[in-house]
GROMACS .gro file of C-alpha atoms in nm:
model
  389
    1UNK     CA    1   2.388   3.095   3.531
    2UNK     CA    2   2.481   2.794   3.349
    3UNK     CA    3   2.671   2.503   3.410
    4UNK     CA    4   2.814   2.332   3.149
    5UNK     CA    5   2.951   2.000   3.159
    6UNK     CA    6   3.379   1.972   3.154
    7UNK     CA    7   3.532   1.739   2.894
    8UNK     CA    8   3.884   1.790   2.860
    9UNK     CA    9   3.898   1.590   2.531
   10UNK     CA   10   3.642   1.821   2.365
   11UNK     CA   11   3.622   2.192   2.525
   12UNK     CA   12   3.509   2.503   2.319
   13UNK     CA   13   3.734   2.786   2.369
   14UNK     CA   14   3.618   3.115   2.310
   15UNK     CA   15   3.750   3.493   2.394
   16UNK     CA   16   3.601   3.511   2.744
   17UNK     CA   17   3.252   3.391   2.869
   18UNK     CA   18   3.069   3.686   3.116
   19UNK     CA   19   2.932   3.511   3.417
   20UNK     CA   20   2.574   3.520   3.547
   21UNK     CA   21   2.414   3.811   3.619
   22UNK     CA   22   2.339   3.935   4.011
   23UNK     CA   23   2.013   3.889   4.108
   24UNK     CA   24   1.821   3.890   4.482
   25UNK     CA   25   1.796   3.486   4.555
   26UNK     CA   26   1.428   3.575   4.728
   27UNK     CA   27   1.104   3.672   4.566
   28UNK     CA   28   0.892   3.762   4.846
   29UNK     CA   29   0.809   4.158   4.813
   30UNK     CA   30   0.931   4.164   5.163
   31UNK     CA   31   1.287   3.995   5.182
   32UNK     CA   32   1.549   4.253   5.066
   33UNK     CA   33   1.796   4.171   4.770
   34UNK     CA   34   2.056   3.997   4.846
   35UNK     CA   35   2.381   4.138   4.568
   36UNK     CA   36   2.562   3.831   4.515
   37UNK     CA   37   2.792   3.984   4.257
   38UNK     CA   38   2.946   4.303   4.166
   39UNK     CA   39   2.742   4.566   3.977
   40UNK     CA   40   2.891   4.735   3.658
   41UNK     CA   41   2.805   5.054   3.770
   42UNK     CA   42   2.870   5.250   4.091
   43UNK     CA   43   2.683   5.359   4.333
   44UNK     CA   44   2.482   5.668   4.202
   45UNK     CA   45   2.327   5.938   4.342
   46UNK     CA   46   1.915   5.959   4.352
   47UNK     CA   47   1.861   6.091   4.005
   48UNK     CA   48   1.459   6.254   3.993
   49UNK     CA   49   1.256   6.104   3.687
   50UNK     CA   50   0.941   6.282   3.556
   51UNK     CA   51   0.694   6.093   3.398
   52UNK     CA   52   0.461   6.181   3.129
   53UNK     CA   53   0.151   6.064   3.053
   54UNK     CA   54   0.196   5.941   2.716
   55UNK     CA   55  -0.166   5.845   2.688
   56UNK     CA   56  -0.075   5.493   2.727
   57UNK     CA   57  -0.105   5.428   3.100
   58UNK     CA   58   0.210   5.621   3.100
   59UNK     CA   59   0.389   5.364   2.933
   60UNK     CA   60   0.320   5.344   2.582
   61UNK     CA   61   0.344   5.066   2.336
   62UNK     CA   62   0.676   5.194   2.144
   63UNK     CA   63   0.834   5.241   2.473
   64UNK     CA   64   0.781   4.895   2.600
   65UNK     CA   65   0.890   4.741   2.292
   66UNK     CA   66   1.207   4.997   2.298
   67UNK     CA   67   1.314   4.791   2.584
   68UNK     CA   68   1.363   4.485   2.396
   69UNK     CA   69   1.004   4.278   2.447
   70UNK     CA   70   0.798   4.203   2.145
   71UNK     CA   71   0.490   4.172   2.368
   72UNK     CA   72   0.225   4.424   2.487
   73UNK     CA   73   0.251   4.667   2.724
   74UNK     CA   74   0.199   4.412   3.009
   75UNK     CA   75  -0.189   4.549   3.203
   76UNK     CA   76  -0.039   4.473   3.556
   77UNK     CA   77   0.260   4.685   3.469
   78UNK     CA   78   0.093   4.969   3.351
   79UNK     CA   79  -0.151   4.976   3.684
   80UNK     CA   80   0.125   4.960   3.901
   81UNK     CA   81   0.244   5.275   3.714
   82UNK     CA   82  -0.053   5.423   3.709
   83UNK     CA   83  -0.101   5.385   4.104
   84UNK     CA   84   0.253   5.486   4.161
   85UNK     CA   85   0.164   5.818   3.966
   86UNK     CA   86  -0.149   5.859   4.168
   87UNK     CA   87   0.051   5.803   4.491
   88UNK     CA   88   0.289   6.055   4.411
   89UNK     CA   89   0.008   6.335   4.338
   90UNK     CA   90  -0.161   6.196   4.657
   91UNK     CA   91   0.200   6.260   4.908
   92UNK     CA   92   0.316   6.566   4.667
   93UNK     CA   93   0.650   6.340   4.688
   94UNK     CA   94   0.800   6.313   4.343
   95UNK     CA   95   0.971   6.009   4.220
   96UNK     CA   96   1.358   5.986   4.242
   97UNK     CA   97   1.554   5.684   4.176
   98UNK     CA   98   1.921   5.634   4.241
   99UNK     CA   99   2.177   5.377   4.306
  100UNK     CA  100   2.240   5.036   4.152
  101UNK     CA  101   1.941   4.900   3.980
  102UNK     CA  102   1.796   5.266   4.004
  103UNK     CA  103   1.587   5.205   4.322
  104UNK     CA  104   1.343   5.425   4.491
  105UNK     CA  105   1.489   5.655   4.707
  106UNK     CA  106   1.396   5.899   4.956
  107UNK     CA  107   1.019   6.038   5.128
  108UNK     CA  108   0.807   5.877   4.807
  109UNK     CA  109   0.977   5.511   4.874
  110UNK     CA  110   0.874   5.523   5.243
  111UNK     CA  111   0.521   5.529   5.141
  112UNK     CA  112   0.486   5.328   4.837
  113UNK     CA  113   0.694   5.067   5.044
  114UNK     CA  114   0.353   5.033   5.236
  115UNK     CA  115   0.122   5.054   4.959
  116UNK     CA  116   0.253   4.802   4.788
  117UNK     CA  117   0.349   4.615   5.049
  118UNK     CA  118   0.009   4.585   5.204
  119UNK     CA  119  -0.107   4.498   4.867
  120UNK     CA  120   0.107   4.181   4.788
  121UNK     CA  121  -0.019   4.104   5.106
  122UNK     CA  122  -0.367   4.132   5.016
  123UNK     CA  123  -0.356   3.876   4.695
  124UNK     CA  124  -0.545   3.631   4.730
  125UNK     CA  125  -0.269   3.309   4.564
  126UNK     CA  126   0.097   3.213   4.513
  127UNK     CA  127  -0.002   3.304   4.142
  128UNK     CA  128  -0.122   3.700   4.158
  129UNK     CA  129   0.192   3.723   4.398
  130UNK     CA  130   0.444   3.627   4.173
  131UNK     CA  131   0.276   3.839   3.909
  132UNK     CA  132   0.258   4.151   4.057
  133UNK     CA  133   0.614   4.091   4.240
  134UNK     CA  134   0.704   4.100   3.884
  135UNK     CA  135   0.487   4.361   3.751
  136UNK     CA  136   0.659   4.618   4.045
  137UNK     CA  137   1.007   4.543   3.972
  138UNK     CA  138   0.941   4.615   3.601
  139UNK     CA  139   0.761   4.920   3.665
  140UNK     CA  140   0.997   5.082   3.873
  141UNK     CA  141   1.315   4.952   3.658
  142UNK     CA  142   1.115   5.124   3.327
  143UNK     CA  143   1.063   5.486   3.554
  144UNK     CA  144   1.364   5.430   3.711
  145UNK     CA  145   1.564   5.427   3.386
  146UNK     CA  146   1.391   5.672   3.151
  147UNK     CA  147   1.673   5.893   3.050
  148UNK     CA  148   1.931   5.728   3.141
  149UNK     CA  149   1.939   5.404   3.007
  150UNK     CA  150   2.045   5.379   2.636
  151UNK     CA  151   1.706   5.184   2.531
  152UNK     CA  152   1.889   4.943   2.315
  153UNK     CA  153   2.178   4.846   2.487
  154UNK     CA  154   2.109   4.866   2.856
  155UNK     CA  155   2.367   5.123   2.918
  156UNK     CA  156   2.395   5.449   3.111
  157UNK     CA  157   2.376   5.706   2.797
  158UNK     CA  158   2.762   5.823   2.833
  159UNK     CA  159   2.852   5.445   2.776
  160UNK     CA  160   2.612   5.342   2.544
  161UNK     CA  161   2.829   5.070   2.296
  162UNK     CA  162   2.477   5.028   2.023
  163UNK     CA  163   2.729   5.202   1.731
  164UNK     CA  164   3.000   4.904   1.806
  165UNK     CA  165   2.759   4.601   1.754
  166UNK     CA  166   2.763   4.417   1.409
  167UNK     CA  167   2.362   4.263   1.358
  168UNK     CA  168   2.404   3.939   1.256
  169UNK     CA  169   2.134   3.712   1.127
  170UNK     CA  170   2.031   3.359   1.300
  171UNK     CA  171   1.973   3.022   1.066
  172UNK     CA  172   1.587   3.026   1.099
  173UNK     CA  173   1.597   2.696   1.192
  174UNK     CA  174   1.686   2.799   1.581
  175UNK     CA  175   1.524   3.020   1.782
  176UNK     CA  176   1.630   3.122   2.152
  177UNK     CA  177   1.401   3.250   2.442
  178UNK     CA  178   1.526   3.455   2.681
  179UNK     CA  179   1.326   3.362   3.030
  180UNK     CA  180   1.418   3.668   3.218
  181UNK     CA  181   1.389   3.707   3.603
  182UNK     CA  182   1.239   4.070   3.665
  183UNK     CA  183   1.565   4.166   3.856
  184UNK     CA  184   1.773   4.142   3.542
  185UNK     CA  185   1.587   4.315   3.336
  186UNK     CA  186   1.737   4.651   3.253
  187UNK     CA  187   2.043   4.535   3.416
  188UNK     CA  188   2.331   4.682   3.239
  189UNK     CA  189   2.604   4.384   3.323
  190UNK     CA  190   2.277   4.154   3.132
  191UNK     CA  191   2.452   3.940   2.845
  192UNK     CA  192   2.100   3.825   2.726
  193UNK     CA  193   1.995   4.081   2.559
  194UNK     CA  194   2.336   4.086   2.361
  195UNK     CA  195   2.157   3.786   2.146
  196UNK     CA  196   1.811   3.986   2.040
  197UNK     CA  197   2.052   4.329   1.957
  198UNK     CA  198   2.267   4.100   1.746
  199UNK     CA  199   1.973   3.862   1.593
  200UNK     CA  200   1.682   4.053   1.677
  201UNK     CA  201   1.415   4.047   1.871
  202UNK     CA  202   1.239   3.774   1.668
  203UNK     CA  203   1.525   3.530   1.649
  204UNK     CA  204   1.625   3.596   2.011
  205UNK     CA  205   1.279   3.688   2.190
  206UNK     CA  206   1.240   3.803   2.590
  207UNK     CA  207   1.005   3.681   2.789
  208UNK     CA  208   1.006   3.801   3.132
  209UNK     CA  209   0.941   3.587   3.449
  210UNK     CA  210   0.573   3.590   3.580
  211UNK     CA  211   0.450   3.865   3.324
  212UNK     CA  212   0.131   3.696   3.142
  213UNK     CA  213   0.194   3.801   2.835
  214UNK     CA  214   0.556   3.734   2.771
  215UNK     CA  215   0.490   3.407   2.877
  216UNK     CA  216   0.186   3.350   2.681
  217UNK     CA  217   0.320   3.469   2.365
  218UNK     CA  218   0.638   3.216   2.460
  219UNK     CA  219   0.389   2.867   2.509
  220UNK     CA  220   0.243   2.987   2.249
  221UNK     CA  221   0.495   2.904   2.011
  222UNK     CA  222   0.578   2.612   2.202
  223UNK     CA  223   0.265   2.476   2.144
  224UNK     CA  224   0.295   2.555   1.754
  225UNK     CA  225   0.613   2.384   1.743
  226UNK     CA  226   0.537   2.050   1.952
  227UNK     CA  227   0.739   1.907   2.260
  228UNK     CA  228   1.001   1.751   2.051
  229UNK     CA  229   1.124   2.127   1.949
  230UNK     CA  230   1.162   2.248   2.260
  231UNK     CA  231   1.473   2.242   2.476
  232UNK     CA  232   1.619   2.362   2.771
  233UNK     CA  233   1.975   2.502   2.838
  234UNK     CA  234   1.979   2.402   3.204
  235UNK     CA  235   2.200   2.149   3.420
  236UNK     CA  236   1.848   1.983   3.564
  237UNK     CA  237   1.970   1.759   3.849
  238UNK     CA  238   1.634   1.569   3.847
  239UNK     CA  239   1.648   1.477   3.510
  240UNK     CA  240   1.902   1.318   3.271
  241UNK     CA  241   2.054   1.596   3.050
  242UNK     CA  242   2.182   1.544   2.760
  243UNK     CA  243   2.535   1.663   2.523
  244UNK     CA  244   2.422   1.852   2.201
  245UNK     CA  245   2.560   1.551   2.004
  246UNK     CA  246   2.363   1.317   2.152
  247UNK     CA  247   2.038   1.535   2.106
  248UNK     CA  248   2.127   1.586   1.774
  249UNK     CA  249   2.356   1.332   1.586
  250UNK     CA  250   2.225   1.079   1.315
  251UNK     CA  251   1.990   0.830   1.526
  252UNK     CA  252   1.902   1.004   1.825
  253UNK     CA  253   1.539   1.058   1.860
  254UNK     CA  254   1.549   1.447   1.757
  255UNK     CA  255   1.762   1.460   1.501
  256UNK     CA  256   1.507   1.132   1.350
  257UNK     CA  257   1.258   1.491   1.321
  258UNK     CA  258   1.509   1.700   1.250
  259UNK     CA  259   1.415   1.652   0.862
  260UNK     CA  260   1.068   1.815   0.954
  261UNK     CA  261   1.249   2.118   1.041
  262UNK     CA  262   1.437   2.171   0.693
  263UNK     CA  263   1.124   2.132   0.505
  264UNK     CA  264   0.914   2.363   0.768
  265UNK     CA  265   1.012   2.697   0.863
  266UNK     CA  266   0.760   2.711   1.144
  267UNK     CA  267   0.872   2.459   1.317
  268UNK     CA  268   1.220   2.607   1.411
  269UNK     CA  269   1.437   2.485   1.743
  270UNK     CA  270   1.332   2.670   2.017
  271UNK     CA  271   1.601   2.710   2.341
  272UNK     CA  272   1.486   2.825   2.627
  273UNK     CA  273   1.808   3.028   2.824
  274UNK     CA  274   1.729   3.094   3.186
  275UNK     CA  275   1.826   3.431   3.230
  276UNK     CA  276   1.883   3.493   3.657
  277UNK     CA  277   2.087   3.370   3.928
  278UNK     CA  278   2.127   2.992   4.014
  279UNK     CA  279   1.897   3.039   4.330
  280UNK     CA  280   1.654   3.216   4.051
  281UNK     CA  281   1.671   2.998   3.776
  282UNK     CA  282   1.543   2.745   4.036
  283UNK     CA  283   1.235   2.883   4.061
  284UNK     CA  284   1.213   2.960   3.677
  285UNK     CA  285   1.277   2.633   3.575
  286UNK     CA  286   0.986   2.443   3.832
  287UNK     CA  287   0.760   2.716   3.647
  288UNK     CA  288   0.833   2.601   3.321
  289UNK     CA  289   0.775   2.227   3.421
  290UNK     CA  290   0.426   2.368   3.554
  291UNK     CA  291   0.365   2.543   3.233
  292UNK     CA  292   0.473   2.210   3.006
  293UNK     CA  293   0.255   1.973   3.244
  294UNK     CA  294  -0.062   2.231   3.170
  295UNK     CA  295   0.017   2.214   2.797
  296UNK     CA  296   0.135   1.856   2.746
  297UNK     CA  297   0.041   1.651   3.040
  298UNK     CA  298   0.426   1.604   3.125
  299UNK     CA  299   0.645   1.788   3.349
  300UNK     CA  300   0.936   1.680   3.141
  301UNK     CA  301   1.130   1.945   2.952
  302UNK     CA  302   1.457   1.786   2.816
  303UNK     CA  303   1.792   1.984   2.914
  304UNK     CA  304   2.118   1.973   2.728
  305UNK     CA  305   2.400   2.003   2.833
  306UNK     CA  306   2.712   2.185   2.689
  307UNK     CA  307   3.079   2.139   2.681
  308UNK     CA  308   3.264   2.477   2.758
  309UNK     CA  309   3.593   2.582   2.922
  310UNK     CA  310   3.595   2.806   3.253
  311UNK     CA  311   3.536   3.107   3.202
  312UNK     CA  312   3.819   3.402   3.191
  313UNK     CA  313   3.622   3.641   3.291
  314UNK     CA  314   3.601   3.508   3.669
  315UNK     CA  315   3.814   3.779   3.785
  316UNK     CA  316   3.534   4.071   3.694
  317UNK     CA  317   3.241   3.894   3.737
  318UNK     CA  318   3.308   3.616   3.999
  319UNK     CA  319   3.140   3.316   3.962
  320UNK     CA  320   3.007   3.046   4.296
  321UNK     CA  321   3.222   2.796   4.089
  322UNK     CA  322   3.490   2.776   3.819
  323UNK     CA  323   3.241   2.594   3.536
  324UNK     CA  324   2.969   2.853   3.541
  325UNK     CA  325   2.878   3.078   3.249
  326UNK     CA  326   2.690   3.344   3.134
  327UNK     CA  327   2.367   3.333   2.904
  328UNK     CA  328   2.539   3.505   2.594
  329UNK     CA  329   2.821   3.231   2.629
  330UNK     CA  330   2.592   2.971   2.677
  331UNK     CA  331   2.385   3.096   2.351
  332UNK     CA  332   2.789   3.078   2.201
  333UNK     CA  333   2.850   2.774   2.328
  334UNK     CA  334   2.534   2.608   2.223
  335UNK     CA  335   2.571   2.705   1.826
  336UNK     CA  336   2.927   2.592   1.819
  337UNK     CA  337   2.862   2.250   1.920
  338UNK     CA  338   2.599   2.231   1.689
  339UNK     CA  339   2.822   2.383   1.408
  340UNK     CA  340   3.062   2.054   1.447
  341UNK     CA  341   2.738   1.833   1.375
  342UNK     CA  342   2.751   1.749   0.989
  343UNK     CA  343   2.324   1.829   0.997
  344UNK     CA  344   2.408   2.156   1.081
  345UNK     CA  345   2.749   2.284   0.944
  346UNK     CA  346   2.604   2.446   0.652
  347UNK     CA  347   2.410   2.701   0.793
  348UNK     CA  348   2.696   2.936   0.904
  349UNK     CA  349   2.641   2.888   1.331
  350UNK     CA  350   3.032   2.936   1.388
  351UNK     CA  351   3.039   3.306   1.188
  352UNK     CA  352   2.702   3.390   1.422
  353UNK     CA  353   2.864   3.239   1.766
  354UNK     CA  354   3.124   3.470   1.721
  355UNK     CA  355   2.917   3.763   1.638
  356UNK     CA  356   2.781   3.715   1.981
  357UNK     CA  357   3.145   3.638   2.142
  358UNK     CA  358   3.205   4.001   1.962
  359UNK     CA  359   2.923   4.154   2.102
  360UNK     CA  360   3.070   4.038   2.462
  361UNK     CA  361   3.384   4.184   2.397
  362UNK     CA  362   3.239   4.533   2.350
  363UNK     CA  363   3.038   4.510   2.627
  364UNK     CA  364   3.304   4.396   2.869
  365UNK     CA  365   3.488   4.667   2.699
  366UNK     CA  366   3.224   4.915   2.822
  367UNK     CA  367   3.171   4.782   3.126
  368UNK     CA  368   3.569   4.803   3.246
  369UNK     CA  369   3.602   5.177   3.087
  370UNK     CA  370   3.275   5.278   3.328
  371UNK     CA  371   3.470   5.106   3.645
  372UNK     CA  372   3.780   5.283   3.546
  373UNK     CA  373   3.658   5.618   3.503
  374UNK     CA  374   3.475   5.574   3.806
  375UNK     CA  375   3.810   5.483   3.998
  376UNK     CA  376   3.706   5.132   4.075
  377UNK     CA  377   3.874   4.802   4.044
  378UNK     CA  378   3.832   4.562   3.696
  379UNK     CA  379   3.945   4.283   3.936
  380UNK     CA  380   3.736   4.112   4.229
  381UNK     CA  381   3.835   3.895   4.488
  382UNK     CA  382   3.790   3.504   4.397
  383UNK     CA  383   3.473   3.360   4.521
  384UNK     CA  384   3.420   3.021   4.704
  385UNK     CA  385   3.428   2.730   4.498
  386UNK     CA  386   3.132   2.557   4.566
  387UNK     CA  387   2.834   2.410   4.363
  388UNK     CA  388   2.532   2.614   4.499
  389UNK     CA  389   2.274   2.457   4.219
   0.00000   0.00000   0.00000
């Protein structure tokens, strides 16, 4: 879901770039999702999913972290699990899920529908809303996909790609943060999570949209790291964003700190990737300006900008306008514009761009050999080309 700015004297090129990923543009628990985009997998039928009680409010602590998070089992998650257990005793109507995104289906999704319905309503603030709107699409996506998701890689099990990825360590001087809307995660066309299976989980971190203690764990290191570390990878159109080179190059105002972060290893360069659809990311990004006015007294976040060609991959994964990209690509794009900068062309950013631009090209590879064997097109119909940011 970004959009990176044209320059046709000074374009990356890369393999392909994966476009955004299809979320619902609405977050109300009412509104139903609205696909924008294809789905990499078909339509399924409703697939039943027991769940054990691990102890652990169902949901323990090495199954959480399976998933890709490096935080705690969030509390609101594991209640809504917990209640959706209880309902299910209560109705003697087991749990199936089917479908893309592995929704509820059948008698036990007409009556949590109510339940939870009634209690969204019931919150008392914007706040608990958003929280628990996130908490329930977690909790269903973790039932929904417990045996048959690959854990690592997103994947139904017969396609899981985890034994064709090459780990690849990130300069410790960068750090990205994956801001994930709920609706993506577990989403098997995701590129996000590409970056913490080739980097790992501490180089390329997720932090899910209105879950407490992703985020917390997130401003936390903000906060460690100052304002001046932080950036955003996000074409703000009510604030000045700026090129890589002009963030960065000798005599702009953050590479005049830069020197702090060769001489201290906690104070890396954090980038924040918003990880959702451009209605989404909309959303996401007036959070974070919340967040940085409660921590700094400044709604200010400063966004760079990047330089990229269009991507080739429109005709899978249709894009709402020809200069849009994908959060892998923009992770890709974003290290090999820093790689030309003579401050940073010793640490190796090309060789780990491409491991990422590999790590696409097996997943796109996995992705097209699922639509095949399912008899379904690799090509989709051109989209509108329109700016909807």
């Amino acid at each position: 879901m970004f959009a990176p700015t044209i320059s046709t004297s000074r374009a990356l090129a890369f393999k392909f770039s994966l476009p955004s990923l299809v979320l619902s543009t609405k977050t109300h628990m009412d509104s139903p999702p609205r696909n924008l985009l294809m789905s990499s997998v078909s339509r399924s039928p409703p697939r039943e999913v027991l769940v054990e009680d691990t102890g652990d409010g169902f949901v323990s602590l090495e199954e959480w972290q399976g998933w890709g998070s490096t935080s705690p089992v969030p509390a609101m998650v594991k209640q809504i699990v917990e209640d959706m257990k209880a309902l299910e005793r209560k109705t003697d109507a087991q749990m199936s899920f089917g479908g893309i995104g592995g929704k509820l289906q059948g008698d036990f999704k007409v009556q949590e529908d109510k339940k939870h319905r009634a209690t969204y309503e019931a919150l008392g603030n914007s706040e608990k809303k958003l929280q628990f709107f996130s908490a329930r699409q977690i909790a269903c996506r973790l039932l929904g996909s417990r045996g048959y998701l690959c854990q690592k890689c997103w994947l139904a099990m017969e396609d899981c790609m985890c034994s064709k990825l090459k780990p690849c360590s990130l300069w410790h001087g960068v750090r990205f943060w994956l801001y994930m809307h709920p609706k993506d995660f577990l989403r098997q066309n995701n590129t996000g999570k590409l970056l913490w299976q080739v980097f790992g989980v501490q180089s390329a971190t997720l932090c899910l949209f209105g879950i407490a203690e992703d985020e917390k764990i997130m401003w936390d290191a903000f906060k460690r790291a100052g304002k001046s570390k932080v950036w955003c990878l996000y074409p703000n159109k009510n604030a000045v964003t700026v090129s890589v080179p002009d963030t960065f190059s000798p005599g702009s105002s953050a590479n005049l700190e830069y020197t702090s972060v060769m001489t201290d290893g906690d104070k890396t360069l954090n980038f924040v990737l918003l990880d959702g659809t451009w209605s989404n990311s909309a959303a996401m990004f007036n959070r974070l300006k919340e967040q940085a006015n409660s921590v700094w007294g400044d709604e200010d976040i400063p966004c760079i900008s990047l330089n990229m060609g269009a991507s080739a991959m429109h005709k899978l994964r249709p894009q709402p306008s020809w200069d849009r990209t994908c959060t892998a690509s923009a992770a890709i794009g974003l290290l090999s514009e820093l790689q030309l900068l003579p401050e940073f062309s010793s640490y190796g950013l090309d060789e780990q761009a491409e491991a990422v631009e590999d790590a696409l090209v097996v997943l796109l590879d996995a992705l097209t050999s699922r639509r095949l064997r399912m008899g379904r097109s690799i090509t989709r119909k051109a989209r509108h080309n329109r700016d909807i940011c």
